[in-house]
Each structure stands twice: as C-alpha cells, then as structure tokens.
Amino acid sequence: MSYIDEVMEQVIKQNPEEKEFHQAVKEVLDSIRPVVEKHEAQYKRDALLERLVNPERQVKFRVPWIDDKGNVKVNTGYRVQFNSAIGPYKGGIRLHPSVNIGIIKFLGFEQIFKNSLTGLPIGGGKGGSDFDPKGKSDREIMSFCQSFMTELCRHIGADTDIPAGDIGTGSREIGYMFGQYKRIKNLFEGTLTGKGIPYGGSLARTEATGYGLVYITEEMLKCNGKDIEGKTVLVSGAGNVAIYAIEKAHQLGAKVVTCSDSTGWIYDPDGIDVAALKEIKEENRQRLTEYKKYRPNSEYHEGKGVWSVKADIALPCATQNELDIDDAKMLVANGVFAVAEGANMPTTSDATKYLQNQGVLFLPGKAANAGGVATSALEMSQNSERLSWSFEKVDEKLKGIMVDIFHNLDEASKMYGEEGNYVVGANIAGFRKVAKAMNAQGIV
Ligand code: NDP
C-alpha cells in the first residue's frame, strides 16, 4: 500500500463518522500524489502527512446563553487550530445547526491550503457552533456571542489565531464577539477580522469573497480564450459570498439569473436585482419569497433547482455538497462550460470528476473563494500598522492576489503534467509551501 493510501486509511479509522473531513483529505492527498512520491522516504520518515492531517490543537466547549424568555440554552462551540507552519491560525466561525467536529475539521483542513495559496503568511484554522442564528433576536445573538467568546478568548489572539466570519457569522456577530474579547482581555487588537469599519474593519472585506471569486473566474476564462462579458451565470446562495459575486459579475457585463437560500430559489430572466437582494437578506433578514414583491417577472421555486437553468457559468456559493452528480449532468446538458466554487467544497467528488471529464473549466473553492481570507489578512496588516486603506487600494490588492493564485495553480498543474486540472494545481501549489515550512521547523 502506498504511503498516501496508508495515511488515508488511518484518517478514516481515527476519525469515524467525519465524512466531510474524509472527503476533503482524500481530495488533497489524491492530488498531491506526484509530489509525495518524489519525496516519499523523507515524508514517511518525518510522518509529514500524519502531522498534516492531525490538527495541532482542537477545543470543544460548552456555550450556555439565555434566551428572551429567560430560559438557559446550551450549544457546543469548537475551534480547530489545524496548522501554523506558515503563520498564525486563520479561518472563520460557522454558526449553523449542522455544525459538528467533522465539518469544522474539513473546513480547517481546506483552509491550510487556501491560506497558503494566497501567498500571505497565514496558517489554517476554523471554528463554529451548532447555534442557529435564524429567528433569534439581537439580544439572543449577543448573549450567545458573548458566551462563545468568553471561552474562545483563551485560545486566540492577534498573533496566535484570528477568526473571521462564515455561514451565520456576519458583521453583527463579529461585533458582539469583538466587544466581549476586548472587555475580557483589555486589549484593542485585531484578533478578529470582518470587523465594522469604525473599529478596525477593512473596506472591501464584505465584498471580498464574492468579488474575488469573479476576478479569478475572469482570469481563468481569459487564459482559456473566453470572456465573462455577455455570459449567463447561475449563482446559488443568497448570503455574503453570493450577493457580492452577483454584484461583480453584473459590473463585468455578465447576467446572473438565479440565487437561492435554504428554502427555495429564484429565477429572474432579467438578471438578479442586487439592491433588492441586499435589502431582503442583509437588512431585513427575510426569506427569498420576498423577492417577487420587488421583481414580479421573477419566479420563486421551493427546494433545490438552481442548476436546472440554461447558462454558461455556474458559481455555487451556498454550502458543502450542494452540487451533486445529477446537477453536474444537468449543467453540462444546459451548456455550462465553467464552474467556480464560491462556497467551500460545494461540489461532490463524483460531480467534480464528471465536470472535469466533460471538459468544463473547474476552479475549486480553496482557490476561487480565497479572496475573503486574503482580504482578512489585509485587514490584519492595517490593524498592525494602525492605518486604514482606501476601498480602491484593497480591491486592487485583492484582484492582484486572485490573478496570482490562478497563475500559481495553473503553473503547478502544468509542472506535474496535469494541465487544465485546477484541483490538482491548487492542492499541489498550496501543499508545497506548507510542506517546506513544516520540514524546516522540525518535528513539531
Ligand atoms: P451566509 O450565511 O452569508 O450565506 C449562506 C447562504 O447559503 C444563505 O443564502 C443560506 O441560506 C444558504 N445555505 C446555507 N446552508 C445551506 C444549506 N444547508 N442548504 C441550502 N442553503 C444553505 O454565508 P457565506 O455567504 O459567508 O458563506 C457561503 C459559503 O462560502 C460557505 O461554504 C462558506 O464556508 C464559504 N466561504 C465564505 C467566505 C466569506 O468570506 N464569507 C470566505 C470563503 C468561503 P439562508 O439564507 O436560508 O440561511
């Protein structure tokens, strides 16, 4: 059995039931096979892969909070500090009822390679809780966030671990967590990113993941003799990533005709109205059923269905494994020639393989959505130098980073004889830097 297969077997045995984590590790290990084979004796001697798939530290804690009726509720909090070889742990906090340790580990593992790809000095981590912010009052959200941070603050810091937003954690939640951190530690430091602009947040951080996704998609298309202008685009999700991906795609002359939330989806043949979407989701925190009031020509459908529409490009921006093999077949049949992942691991493994085999240009999330964490790292730089950069400066840096990421992974795919396989390219480019740093730092 090869070294990689041995390690994969151990991962499954030692982390039973964590199927998303298995999926993420398998994809990376399969991709980096040629690099590992070249250095197999050394990696095996140093147990490099065993160390890579085992988090440096993981904490699990109780989060008691009080609802508006005075009842005490208890959720579970997690922080997985996966790998600090190239910088302090960095990764978001997910608040969603589906959260468990396997999901946080898959996200933390992906984050190692994503952060490496940005070219910035940040390690990989992730956290979250099974708390559901939906339907909670501001006071309840505050009660939860303060309790969550009361424990989390022991483990994080501006030079140790710098959490950010993710599903269910937006600027409101980051604000409450930052306030509690500052109060307990008596320190005004940039230990969270995605902060509000008046207290150390970076301009363009809100837009960064969605904008970055479109910048890198544009670069991929350009390098393959295509253009985003005039194309019809499918987007899933209606959260932070989806909204700003739609906005940037429209600015570049494409037309996005779909979006979705956890209950249904919209088809708007005239192009999604971003201002209406922001009002519904960011301001009023409502369901997508409201969209028809703004755009009577649009259609609302219950359940899943975004991938059934005829289009050129698909940008999944909701959650993991939302695009399966049947969806992939529909996309190909409907003429989609490029898929770029705004969400983390939204495409199942068999769907990814199918799309690649059908010649669809496929950009994995760890590259395509890296604009968020890259801009978070820019927020850290601004906090360290106690300065705030203009929107234009941050946006320009973001664009440069996304273009560089594409060329890095493109070159890595060519170097290993896998031209056009951007999954392999991203994993190899991300892994090589982390492996070098781990080797240099000894057995830690
Ligand atoms: P948000 O919470 O802002 O939005 C998530 C969207 O996806 C919402 O529309 C939500 O629906 C929908 N959704 C969530 N879970 C499910 C589900 N199980 N089934 C169907 N729909 C679902 O999150 P973000 O936009 O921040 O994150 C989206 C994805 O992008 C995640 O995979 C995240 O990890 C990834 N990502 C985010 C980054 C960021 O900077 N925000 C950075 C890099 C990656 P509803 O409105 O009903 O809740």
Tab-separated table of C-alpha atoms and ligand atoms in Angstrom:
chain	number	residue	atom	x	y	z
A	1	MET	CA	0.000	0.000	0.000
A	2	SER	CA	1.356	3.471	-0.849
A	3	TYR	CA	2.168	5.971	1.904
A	4	ILE	CA	-0.794	8.145	0.853
A	5	ASP	CA	-3.234	5.216	0.990
A	6	GLU	CA	-1.898	4.219	4.425
A	7	VAL	CA	-2.485	7.729	5.747
A	8	MET	CA	-5.965	7.890	4.203
A	9	GLU	CA	-6.857	4.600	5.871
A	10	GLN	CA	-5.691	5.960	9.232
A	11	VAL	CA	-7.727	9.138	8.786
A	12	ILE	CA	-10.898	7.119	8.279
A	13	LYS	CA	-10.114	4.818	11.212
A	14	GLN	CA	-9.156	7.572	13.629
A	15	ASN	CA	-11.967	9.964	12.684
A	16	PRO	CA	-15.007	7.741	12.171
A	17	GLU	CA	-18.269	9.392	11.045
A	18	GLU	CA	-16.469	12.551	9.872
A	19	LYS	CA	-17.368	12.089	6.211
A	20	GLU	CA	-16.814	15.674	5.071
A	21	PHE	CA	-13.348	15.572	6.639
A	22	HIS	CA	-12.572	12.283	4.843
A	23	GLN	CA	-13.764	13.822	1.560
A	24	ALA	CA	-11.550	16.904	1.933
A	25	VAL	CA	-8.459	14.906	2.941
A	26	LYS	CA	-8.936	12.385	0.125
A	27	GLU	CA	-9.182	15.108	-2.492
A	28	VAL	CA	-5.980	16.760	-1.298
A	29	LEU	CA	-3.998	13.526	-0.832
A	30	ASP	CA	-5.021	12.184	-4.253
A	31	SER	CA	-3.951	15.462	-5.868
A	32	ILE	CA	-0.540	15.688	-4.214
A	33	ARG	CA	0.417	12.077	-5.044
A	34	PRO	CA	3.144	13.055	-7.563
A	35	VAL	CA	4.815	15.425	-5.064
A	36	VAL	CA	4.642	12.894	-2.232
A	37	GLU	CA	6.011	10.087	-4.414
A	38	LYS	CA	9.021	12.243	-5.222
A	39	HIS	CA	9.850	12.740	-1.523
A	40	GLU	CA	8.242	9.595	-0.111
A	41	ALA	CA	11.148	8.335	2.006
A	42	GLN	CA	11.694	11.683	3.696
A	43	TYR	CA	7.986	12.447	4.246
A	44	LYS	CA	7.409	8.969	5.643
A	45	ARG	CA	10.409	9.163	7.967
A	46	ASP	CA	9.155	12.521	9.286
A	47	ALA	CA	5.479	11.454	9.324
A	48	LEU	CA	4.754	14.632	7.401
A	49	LEU	CA	1.336	13.543	6.148
A	50	GLU	CA	0.276	12.170	9.526
A	51	ARG	CA	1.156	15.543	11.033
A	52	LEU	CA	-0.638	17.377	8.225
A	53	VAL	CA	-3.949	15.546	8.755
A	54	ASN	CA	-3.880	15.889	12.554
A	55	PRO	CA	-4.832	19.330	13.886
A	56	GLU	CA	-2.206	20.956	16.095
A	57	ARG	CA	-4.958	21.612	18.614
A	58	GLN	CA	-8.748	21.377	18.818
A	59	VAL	CA	-11.012	22.699	21.535
A	60	LYS	CA	-14.637	21.863	22.181
A	61	PHE	CA	-16.576	23.808	24.760
A	62	ARG	CA	-19.945	24.478	26.329
A	63	VAL	CA	-21.735	27.690	25.331
A	64	PRO	CA	-24.550	28.499	27.768
A	65	TRP	CA	-26.719	31.550	26.944
A	66	ILE	CA	-30.078	32.962	27.968
A	67	ASP	CA	-32.991	33.487	25.542
A	68	ASP	CA	-35.516	36.341	25.685
A	69	LYS	CA	-37.881	34.314	27.861
A	70	GLY	CA	-35.185	33.724	30.469
A	71	ASN	CA	-34.561	30.082	29.506
A	72	VAL	CA	-30.982	28.809	29.632
A	73	LYS	CA	-29.841	27.221	26.357
A	74	VAL	CA	-26.646	25.254	25.784
A	75	ASN	CA	-24.777	24.891	22.489
A	76	THR	CA	-21.403	23.363	21.643
A	77	GLY	CA	-18.504	25.529	20.460
A	78	TYR	CA	-15.432	24.398	18.500
A	79	ARG	CA	-12.104	25.816	17.403
A	80	VAL	CA	-9.719	23.687	15.390
A	81	GLN	CA	-6.197	25.127	15.115
A	82	PHE	CA	-5.042	22.972	12.252
A	83	ASN	CA	-1.672	24.142	11.011
A	84	SER	CA	0.526	27.133	11.873
A	85	ALA	CA	3.540	26.277	9.690
A	86	ILE	CA	3.300	29.454	7.613
A	87	GLY	CA	1.552	31.838	10.004
A	88	PRO	CA	-0.974	32.213	12.838
A	89	TYR	CA	-4.173	30.168	12.513
A	90	LYS	CA	-6.772	31.941	10.405
A	91	GLY	CA	-10.271	30.838	9.431
A	92	GLY	CA	-13.909	31.683	10.024
A	93	ILE	CA	-16.549	30.834	12.603
A	94	ARG	CA	-19.580	28.965	11.287
A	95	LEU	CA	-22.877	29.229	13.179
A	96	HIS	CA	-25.331	26.676	11.784
A	97	PRO	CA	-27.292	23.773	13.316
A	98	SER	CA	-25.444	21.302	11.044
A	99	VAL	CA	-22.050	22.140	12.612
A	100	ASN	CA	-20.104	19.248	14.155
A	101	ILE	CA	-16.413	18.485	14.623
A	102	GLY	CA	-16.150	16.738	11.219
A	103	ILE	CA	-17.427	19.819	9.381
A	104	ILE	CA	-15.113	22.144	11.294
A	105	LYS	CA	-12.157	19.843	10.597
A	106	PHE	CA	-12.914	19.661	6.871
A	107	LEU	CA	-13.110	23.448	6.735
A	108	GLY	CA	-9.942	23.880	8.807
A	109	PHE	CA	-8.040	21.407	6.642
A	110	GLU	CA	-9.099	23.161	3.415
A	111	GLN	CA	-8.118	26.460	4.989
A	112	ILE	CA	-4.451	25.387	5.303
A	113	PHE	CA	-4.031	25.140	1.527
A	114	LYS	CA	-6.281	28.080	0.714
A	115	ASN	CA	-4.313	30.351	3.011
A	116	SER	CA	-1.056	29.090	1.557
A	117	LEU	CA	-2.324	29.839	-1.971
A	118	THR	CA	-2.981	33.498	-1.091
A	119	GLY	CA	0.790	33.991	-0.752
A	120	LEU	CA	0.194	35.647	2.639
A	121	PRO	CA	1.637	34.428	5.975
A	122	ILE	CA	-1.449	32.765	7.487
A	123	GLY	CA	-1.952	29.254	8.844
A	124	GLY	CA	-5.182	27.256	8.816
A	125	GLY	CA	-7.957	27.039	11.398
A	126	LYS	CA	-11.746	27.053	11.703
A	127	GLY	CA	-14.375	27.254	14.387
A	128	GLY	CA	-18.070	27.384	14.986
A	129	SER	CA	-21.082	26.171	16.857
A	130	ASP	CA	-24.338	24.303	16.259
A	131	PHE	CA	-26.142	27.505	17.332
A	132	ASP	CA	-28.769	28.633	14.794
A	133	PRO	CA	-28.908	32.444	14.474
A	134	LYS	CA	-32.098	32.249	12.371
A	135	GLY	CA	-35.138	33.686	14.099
A	136	LYS	CA	-33.149	34.885	17.137
A	137	SER	CA	-33.438	38.449	18.434
A	138	ASP	CA	-30.378	40.731	18.537
A	139	ARG	CA	-30.241	40.260	22.333
A	140	GLU	CA	-30.206	36.479	21.969
A	141	ILE	CA	-27.451	36.681	19.345
A	142	MET	CA	-25.465	38.923	21.695
A	143	SER	CA	-25.966	36.575	24.628
A	144	PHE	CA	-24.695	33.637	22.561
A	145	CYS	CA	-21.743	35.540	21.032
A	146	GLN	CA	-20.575	36.843	24.415
A	147	SER	CA	-20.695	33.391	25.954
A	148	PHE	CA	-18.926	31.851	22.939
A	149	MET	CA	-16.133	34.437	23.168
A	150	THR	CA	-15.796	34.111	26.943
A	151	GLU	CA	-14.284	30.670	26.315
A	152	LEU	CA	-12.767	31.248	22.857
A	153	CYS	CA	-10.725	34.253	24.025
A	154	ARG	CA	-8.375	31.933	25.962
A	155	HIS	CA	-7.265	30.340	22.707
A	156	ILE	CA	-6.988	33.219	20.207
A	157	GLY	CA	-5.037	36.471	19.785
A	158	ALA	CA	-3.716	38.801	17.088
A	159	ASP	CA	-0.501	36.745	16.717
A	160	THR	CA	-1.977	33.340	17.571
A	161	ASP	CA	-5.333	32.740	15.942
A	162	ILE	CA	-7.522	35.286	14.172
A	163	PRO	CA	-11.092	34.074	13.500
A	164	ALA	CA	-13.449	35.671	10.932
A	165	GLY	CA	-16.997	35.238	9.604
A	166	ASP	CA	-18.543	32.293	7.765
A	167	ILE	CA	-22.077	30.934	7.380
A	168	GLY	CA	-24.237	32.572	10.058
A	169	THR	CA	-21.462	34.878	11.272
A	170	GLY	CA	-21.660	38.337	9.736
A	171	SER	CA	-20.667	41.780	10.945
A	172	ARG	CA	-23.279	41.780	13.750
A	173	GLU	CA	-21.895	38.584	15.284
A	174	ILE	CA	-18.251	39.656	14.793
A	175	GLY	CA	-19.096	42.963	16.536
A	176	TYR	CA	-20.516	41.234	19.621
A	177	MET	CA	-17.591	38.805	19.764
A	178	PHE	CA	-15.017	41.582	19.376
A	179	GLY	CA	-16.679	43.627	22.132
A	180	GLN	CA	-16.513	40.710	24.546
A	181	TYR	CA	-12.881	39.886	23.634
A	182	LYS	CA	-11.827	43.484	24.261
A	183	ARG	CA	-13.690	43.601	27.553
A	184	ILE	CA	-12.155	40.412	28.929
A	185	LYS	CA	-8.608	40.934	27.632
A	186	ASN	CA	-8.496	44.726	27.991
A	187	LEU	CA	-6.808	44.756	24.600
A	188	PHE	CA	-7.855	46.555	21.428
A	189	GLU	CA	-6.131	44.320	18.923
A	190	GLY	CA	-7.058	42.839	15.555
A	191	THR	CA	-7.894	39.393	16.819
A	192	LEU	CA	-10.998	39.070	14.643
A	193	THR	CA	-11.425	40.122	11.015
A	194	GLY	CA	-14.605	41.167	9.267
A	195	LYS	CA	-14.952	43.915	11.884
A	196	GLY	CA	-17.091	47.012	11.292
A	197	ILE	CA	-15.320	49.904	9.558
A	198	PRO	CA	-15.440	52.251	12.617
A	199	TYR	CA	-13.480	49.809	14.789
A	200	GLY	CA	-10.708	48.395	12.628
A	201	GLY	CA	-12.518	46.631	9.793
A	202	SER	CA	-11.185	46.820	6.266
A	203	LEU	CA	-13.018	48.444	3.413
A	204	ALA	CA	-13.851	45.840	0.728
A	205	ARG	CA	-13.769	42.901	3.208
A	206	THR	CA	-17.554	42.493	2.900
A	207	GLU	CA	-17.284	42.290	-0.876
A	208	ALA	CA	-14.000	40.370	-0.996
A	209	THR	CA	-15.023	36.714	-1.311
A	210	GLY	CA	-17.665	37.326	-3.986
A	211	TYR	CA	-15.579	39.867	-5.899
A	212	GLY	CA	-12.500	37.659	-5.644
A	213	LEU	CA	-14.470	34.702	-6.995
A	214	VAL	CA	-15.421	36.673	-10.088
A	215	TYR	CA	-11.905	38.110	-10.552
A	216	ILE	CA	-10.346	34.647	-10.584
A	217	THR	CA	-13.108	33.271	-12.815
A	218	GLU	CA	-12.484	36.111	-15.258
A	219	GLU	CA	-8.746	35.292	-15.279
A	220	MET	CA	-9.407	31.585	-15.841
A	221	LEU	CA	-11.727	32.390	-18.741
A	222	LYS	CA	-9.238	34.839	-20.234
A	223	CYS	CA	-6.452	32.255	-20.123
A	224	ASN	CA	-8.750	29.816	-21.914
A	225	GLY	CA	-9.679	32.233	-24.681
A	226	LYS	CA	-13.075	33.145	-23.231
A	227	ASP	CA	-14.688	36.199	-21.671
A	228	ILE	CA	-17.175	36.749	-18.846
A	229	GLU	CA	-18.914	39.655	-20.606
A	230	GLY	CA	-22.311	38.761	-22.037
A	231	LYS	CA	-22.426	35.365	-20.304
A	232	THR	CA	-25.381	33.972	-18.366
A	233	VAL	CA	-24.423	32.922	-14.838
A	234	LEU	CA	-26.064	30.694	-12.211
A	235	VAL	CA	-25.396	31.518	-8.572
A	236	SER	CA	-26.611	29.520	-5.571
A	237	GLY	CA	-26.895	31.018	-2.094
A	238	ALA	CA	-28.080	34.477	-1.119
A	239	GLY	CA	-25.566	35.276	1.598
A	240	ASN	CA	-22.348	37.246	1.751
A	241	VAL	CA	-20.476	35.363	-0.979
A	242	ALA	CA	-23.431	35.065	-3.366
A	243	ILE	CA	-24.535	38.713	-3.138
A	244	TYR	CA	-21.123	40.167	-3.972
A	245	ALA	CA	-20.391	37.575	-6.649
A	246	ILE	CA	-23.620	38.633	-8.362
A	247	GLU	CA	-22.730	42.324	-7.968
A	248	LYS	CA	-19.251	41.912	-9.512
A	249	ALA	CA	-20.474	39.621	-12.314
A	250	HIS	CA	-23.013	42.281	-13.295
A	251	GLN	CA	-20.338	45.004	-13.170
A	252	LEU	CA	-18.263	42.946	-15.623
A	253	GLY	CA	-21.155	42.605	-18.072
A	254	ALA	CA	-22.466	39.126	-17.236
A	255	LYS	CA	-26.080	38.390	-16.308
A	256	VAL	CA	-26.798	36.340	-13.171
A	257	VAL	CA	-30.265	34.790	-13.371
A	258	THR	CA	-30.518	32.698	-10.176
A	259	CYS	CA	-29.880	32.706	-6.441
A	260	SER	CA	-31.167	30.527	-3.583
A	261	ASP	CA	-31.497	30.140	0.163
A	262	SER	CA	-32.110	27.164	2.399
A	263	THR	CA	-35.801	27.010	1.488
A	264	GLY	CA	-36.029	27.859	-2.225
A	265	TRP	CA	-34.587	29.560	-5.293
A	266	ILE	CA	-35.202	32.460	-7.649
A	267	TYR	CA	-35.080	32.567	-11.438
A	268	ASP	CA	-35.025	36.126	-12.708
A	269	PRO	CA	-34.677	36.222	-16.515
A	270	ASP	CA	-33.856	39.945	-16.417
A	271	GLY	CA	-30.916	39.415	-14.042
A	272	ILE	CA	-30.987	39.326	-10.228
A	273	ASP	CA	-31.719	42.724	-8.664
A	274	VAL	CA	-28.779	43.048	-6.237
A	275	ALA	CA	-30.235	46.053	-4.375
A	276	ALA	CA	-33.425	44.073	-3.689
A	277	LEU	CA	-31.404	41.036	-2.578
A	278	LYS	CA	-29.344	43.137	-0.170
A	279	GLU	CA	-32.480	44.663	1.315
A	280	ILE	CA	-34.113	41.254	1.796
A	281	LYS	CA	-31.093	39.389	3.145
A	282	GLU	CA	-28.703	41.929	4.675
A	283	GLU	CA	-31.159	44.458	6.081
A	284	ASN	CA	-34.424	42.635	6.741
A	285	ARG	CA	-33.067	39.069	7.202
A	286	GLN	CA	-36.072	37.676	5.316
A	287	ARG	CA	-36.727	34.643	3.075
A	288	LEU	CA	-36.293	34.783	-0.709
A	289	THR	CA	-40.084	34.555	-1.119
A	290	GLU	CA	-39.995	38.358	-0.647
A	291	TYR	CA	-38.057	38.821	-3.911
A	292	LYS	CA	-41.166	38.573	-6.130
A	293	LYS	CA	-42.509	41.754	-4.500
A	294	TYR	CA	-39.560	43.632	-5.976
A	295	ARG	CA	-39.475	41.770	-9.328
A	296	PRO	CA	-42.912	40.498	-10.429
A	297	ASN	CA	-41.369	38.886	-13.557
A	298	SER	CA	-39.219	36.549	-11.498
A	299	GLU	CA	-40.099	33.003	-10.402
A	300	TYR	CA	-39.754	31.582	-6.875
A	301	HIS	CA	-39.494	27.793	-6.510
A	302	GLU	CA	-39.448	25.781	-3.294
A	303	GLY	CA	-36.499	23.420	-2.721
A	304	LYS	CA	-33.453	22.913	-4.909
A	305	GLY	CA	-33.244	23.752	-8.631
A	306	VAL	CA	-30.723	26.448	-9.454
A	307	TRP	CA	-28.638	24.036	-11.569
A	308	SER	CA	-31.522	23.207	-13.916
A	309	VAL	CA	-31.375	26.546	-15.748
A	310	LYS	CA	-29.649	27.038	-19.128
A	311	ALA	CA	-26.460	29.094	-18.703
A	312	ASP	CA	-22.727	29.441	-19.437
A	313	ILE	CA	-21.123	29.661	-15.988
A	314	ALA	CA	-22.083	28.277	-12.549
A	315	LEU	CA	-20.921	29.718	-9.218
A	316	PRO	CA	-22.054	27.601	-6.236
A	317	CYS	CA	-21.958	29.950	-3.216
A	318	ALA	CA	-24.143	28.323	-0.516
A	319	THR	CA	-22.710	25.295	1.293
A	320	GLN	CA	-20.838	21.972	1.036
A	321	ASN	CA	-22.036	19.197	-1.304
A	322	GLU	CA	-24.864	21.278	-2.784
A	323	LEU	CA	-23.944	20.340	-6.384
A	324	ASP	CA	-24.144	16.577	-6.938
A	325	ILE	CA	-23.660	14.296	-9.925
A	326	ASP	CA	-27.233	14.796	-11.245
A	327	ASP	CA	-26.773	18.558	-11.018
A	328	ALA	CA	-23.438	18.274	-12.842
A	329	LYS	CA	-25.099	16.335	-15.669
A	330	MET	CA	-27.814	18.991	-15.926
A	331	LEU	CA	-25.206	21.769	-16.047
A	332	VAL	CA	-23.331	20.095	-18.897
A	333	ALA	CA	-26.560	19.357	-20.785
A	334	ASN	CA	-27.547	23.014	-20.381
A	335	GLY	CA	-24.300	24.322	-21.869
A	336	VAL	CA	-22.338	25.371	-18.764
A	337	PHE	CA	-18.614	25.472	-19.629
A	338	ALA	CA	-17.132	26.855	-16.372
A	339	VAL	CA	-17.784	26.180	-12.671
A	340	ALA	CA	-16.006	28.110	-9.905
A	341	GLU	CA	-16.718	27.328	-6.264
A	342	GLY	CA	-17.610	30.320	-4.075
A	343	ALA	CA	-18.567	28.047	-1.180
A	344	ASN	CA	-16.257	25.519	0.472
A	345	MET	CA	-16.486	22.097	-1.218
A	346	PRO	CA	-19.968	22.709	-2.724
A	347	THR	CA	-19.373	20.102	-5.436
A	348	THR	CA	-19.375	16.394	-4.542
A	349	SER	CA	-16.304	14.375	-5.580
A	350	ASP	CA	-18.089	12.462	-8.361
A	351	ALA	CA	-19.661	15.658	-9.714
A	352	THR	CA	-16.233	17.329	-9.807
A	353	LYS	CA	-14.760	14.398	-11.753
A	354	TYR	CA	-17.702	14.370	-14.158
A	355	LEU	CA	-17.397	18.091	-14.884
A	356	GLN	CA	-13.644	17.809	-15.438
A	357	ASN	CA	-14.067	14.794	-17.723
A	358	GLN	CA	-16.620	16.708	-19.761
A	359	GLY	CA	-14.078	19.482	-20.333
A	360	VAL	CA	-15.765	22.001	-18.024
A	361	LEU	CA	-13.280	24.539	-16.586
A	362	PHE	CA	-13.431	23.818	-12.846
A	363	LEU	CA	-11.951	26.014	-10.113
A	364	PRO	CA	-12.003	24.568	-6.568
A	365	GLY	CA	-13.128	26.669	-3.616
A	366	LYS	CA	-9.759	26.740	-1.912
A	367	ALA	CA	-8.559	28.911	-4.804
A	368	ALA	CA	-11.779	30.516	-6.012
A	369	ASN	CA	-13.029	31.787	-2.643
A	370	ALA	CA	-9.609	32.700	-1.191
A	371	GLY	CA	-10.328	36.416	-1.679
A	372	GLY	CA	-12.137	36.532	1.660
A	373	VAL	CA	-9.285	35.283	3.776
A	374	ALA	CA	-6.748	37.213	1.694
A	375	THR	CA	-8.585	40.451	2.466
A	376	SER	CA	-8.849	39.409	6.094
A	377	ALA	CA	-5.045	39.195	6.072
A	378	LEU	CA	-5.005	42.709	4.593
A	379	GLU	CA	-7.259	43.771	7.496
A	380	MET	CA	-4.643	42.292	9.872
A	381	SER	CA	-1.913	44.336	8.160
A	382	GLN	CA	-3.950	47.539	8.510
A	383	ASN	CA	-4.645	46.782	12.201
A	384	SER	CA	-0.937	46.166	12.851
A	385	GLU	CA	0.102	49.454	11.301
A	386	ARG	CA	-2.924	51.269	12.793
A	387	LEU	CA	-3.966	52.550	9.381
A	388	SER	CA	-6.992	52.179	7.083
A	389	TRP	CA	-6.537	51.764	3.371
A	390	SER	CA	-8.982	53.048	0.737
A	391	PHE	CA	-11.530	50.737	-0.878
A	392	GLU	CA	-9.691	51.070	-4.195
A	393	LYS	CA	-6.349	50.067	-2.680
A	394	VAL	CA	-7.771	46.946	-1.013
A	395	ASP	CA	-9.787	45.997	-4.104
A	396	GLU	CA	-6.722	46.367	-6.321
A	397	LYS	CA	-4.631	44.183	-4.000
A	398	LEU	CA	-7.460	41.619	-3.911
A	399	LYS	CA	-7.588	41.479	-7.693
A	400	GLY	CA	-3.795	41.076	-7.898
A	401	ILE	CA	-3.899	38.238	-5.355
A	402	MET	CA	-6.665	36.389	-7.235
A	403	VAL	CA	-4.849	36.691	-10.556
A	404	ASP	CA	-1.628	35.421	-8.928
A	405	ILE	CA	-3.471	32.472	-7.356
A	406	PHE	CA	-4.777	31.440	-10.761
A	407	HIS	CA	-1.338	31.575	-12.372
A	408	ASN	CA	0.237	29.702	-9.464
A	409	LEU	CA	-2.159	26.804	-9.697
A	410	ASP	CA	-2.119	26.821	-13.477
A	411	GLU	CA	1.688	26.540	-13.442
A	412	ALA	CA	1.606	23.784	-10.807
A	413	SER	CA	-0.880	21.794	-12.901
A	414	LYS	CA	1.400	22.107	-15.945
A	415	MET	CA	4.550	21.261	-13.984
A	416	TYR	CA	3.025	17.957	-12.878
A	417	GLY	CA	1.620	17.041	-16.302
A	418	GLU	CA	-2.000	17.819	-15.384
A	419	GLU	CA	-2.604	20.939	-17.471
A	420	GLY	CA	-6.108	22.314	-17.008
A	421	ASN	CA	-6.722	20.275	-13.835
A	422	TYR	CA	-7.051	23.190	-11.427
A	423	VAL	CA	-7.978	20.944	-8.490
A	424	VAL	CA	-4.606	19.224	-8.705
A	425	GLY	CA	-2.865	22.548	-9.392
A	426	ALA	CA	-4.407	24.247	-6.340
A	427	ASN	CA	-3.684	21.370	-3.987
A	428	ILE	CA	-0.089	20.991	-5.137
A	429	ALA	CA	0.656	24.727	-5.071
A	430	GLY	CA	-0.892	25.058	-1.581
A	431	PHE	CA	0.783	21.931	-0.217
A	432	ARG	CA	4.351	22.553	-1.418
A	433	LYS	CA	4.756	25.749	0.590
A	434	VAL	CA	3.281	24.254	3.767
A	435	ALA	CA	5.403	21.095	3.424
A	436	LYS	CA	8.577	23.157	3.003
A	437	ALA	CA	7.763	25.202	6.111
A	438	MET	CA	6.939	22.071	8.136
A	439	ASN	CA	10.205	20.435	7.080
A	440	ALA	CA	12.209	23.489	8.043
A	441	GLN	CA	10.644	23.677	11.512
A	442	GLY	CA	11.484	20.138	12.617
A	443	ILE	CA	9.186	17.589	14.216
A	444	VAL	CA	6.593	19.804	15.903
B	1	NDP	P1	-24.031	33.253	4.586
B	1	NDP	O1	-24.525	32.714	5.877
B	1	NDP	O2	-23.910	34.707	4.398
B	1	NDP	O3	-24.908	32.677	3.378
B	1	NDP	C1	-25.061	31.320	3.137
B	1	NDP	C2	-26.125	31.131	2.092
B	1	NDP	O4	-26.244	29.745	1.765
B	1	NDP	C3	-27.510	31.563	2.573
B	1	NDP	O5	-28.255	32.010	1.476
B	1	NDP	C4	-28.088	30.269	3.137
B	1	NDP	O6	-29.493	30.243	3.125
B	1	NDP	C5	-27.526	29.250	2.182
B	1	NDP	N1	-27.320	27.970	2.887
B	1	NDP	C6	-26.575	27.756	3.989
B	1	NDP	N2	-26.657	26.467	4.372
B	1	NDP	C7	-27.454	25.881	3.488
B	1	NDP	C8	-27.934	24.564	3.344
B	1	NDP	N3	-27.576	23.586	4.199
B	1	NDP	N4	-28.763	24.304	2.297
B	1	NDP	C9	-29.114	25.271	1.429
B	1	NDP	N5	-28.691	26.556	1.529
B	1	NDP	C10	-27.896	26.832	2.535
B	1	NDP	O7	-22.621	32.520	4.336
B	1	NDP	P2	-21.455	32.953	3.370
B	1	NDP	O8	-22.006	33.550	2.138
B	1	NDP	O9	-20.466	33.685	4.167
B	1	NDP	O10	-20.810	31.520	3.047
B	1	NDP	C11	-21.235	30.711	1.953
B	1	NDP	C12	-20.165	29.682	1.639
B	1	NDP	O11	-18.944	30.367	1.287
B	1	NDP	C13	-19.796	28.738	2.778
B	1	NDP	O12	-19.405	27.489	2.241
B	1	NDP	C14	-18.562	29.415	3.387
B	1	NDP	O13	-17.753	28.497	4.087
B	1	NDP	C15	-17.890	29.903	2.124
B	1	NDP	N6	-16.934	30.990	2.315
B	1	NDP	C16	-17.310	32.181	2.862
B	1	NDP	C17	-16.393	33.205	2.993
B	1	NDP	C18	-16.783	34.558	3.483
B	1	NDP	O14	-15.926	35.456	3.440
B	1	NDP	N7	-17.997	34.786	3.920
B	1	NDP	C19	-14.987	33.014	2.614
B	1	NDP	C20	-14.707	31.756	1.967
B	1	NDP	C21	-15.654	30.782	1.869
B	1	NDP	P3	-30.354	31.059	4.243
B	1	NDP	O15	-30.363	32.466	3.758
B	1	NDP	O16	-31.676	30.404	4.217
B	1	NDP	O17	-29.614	30.892	5.523
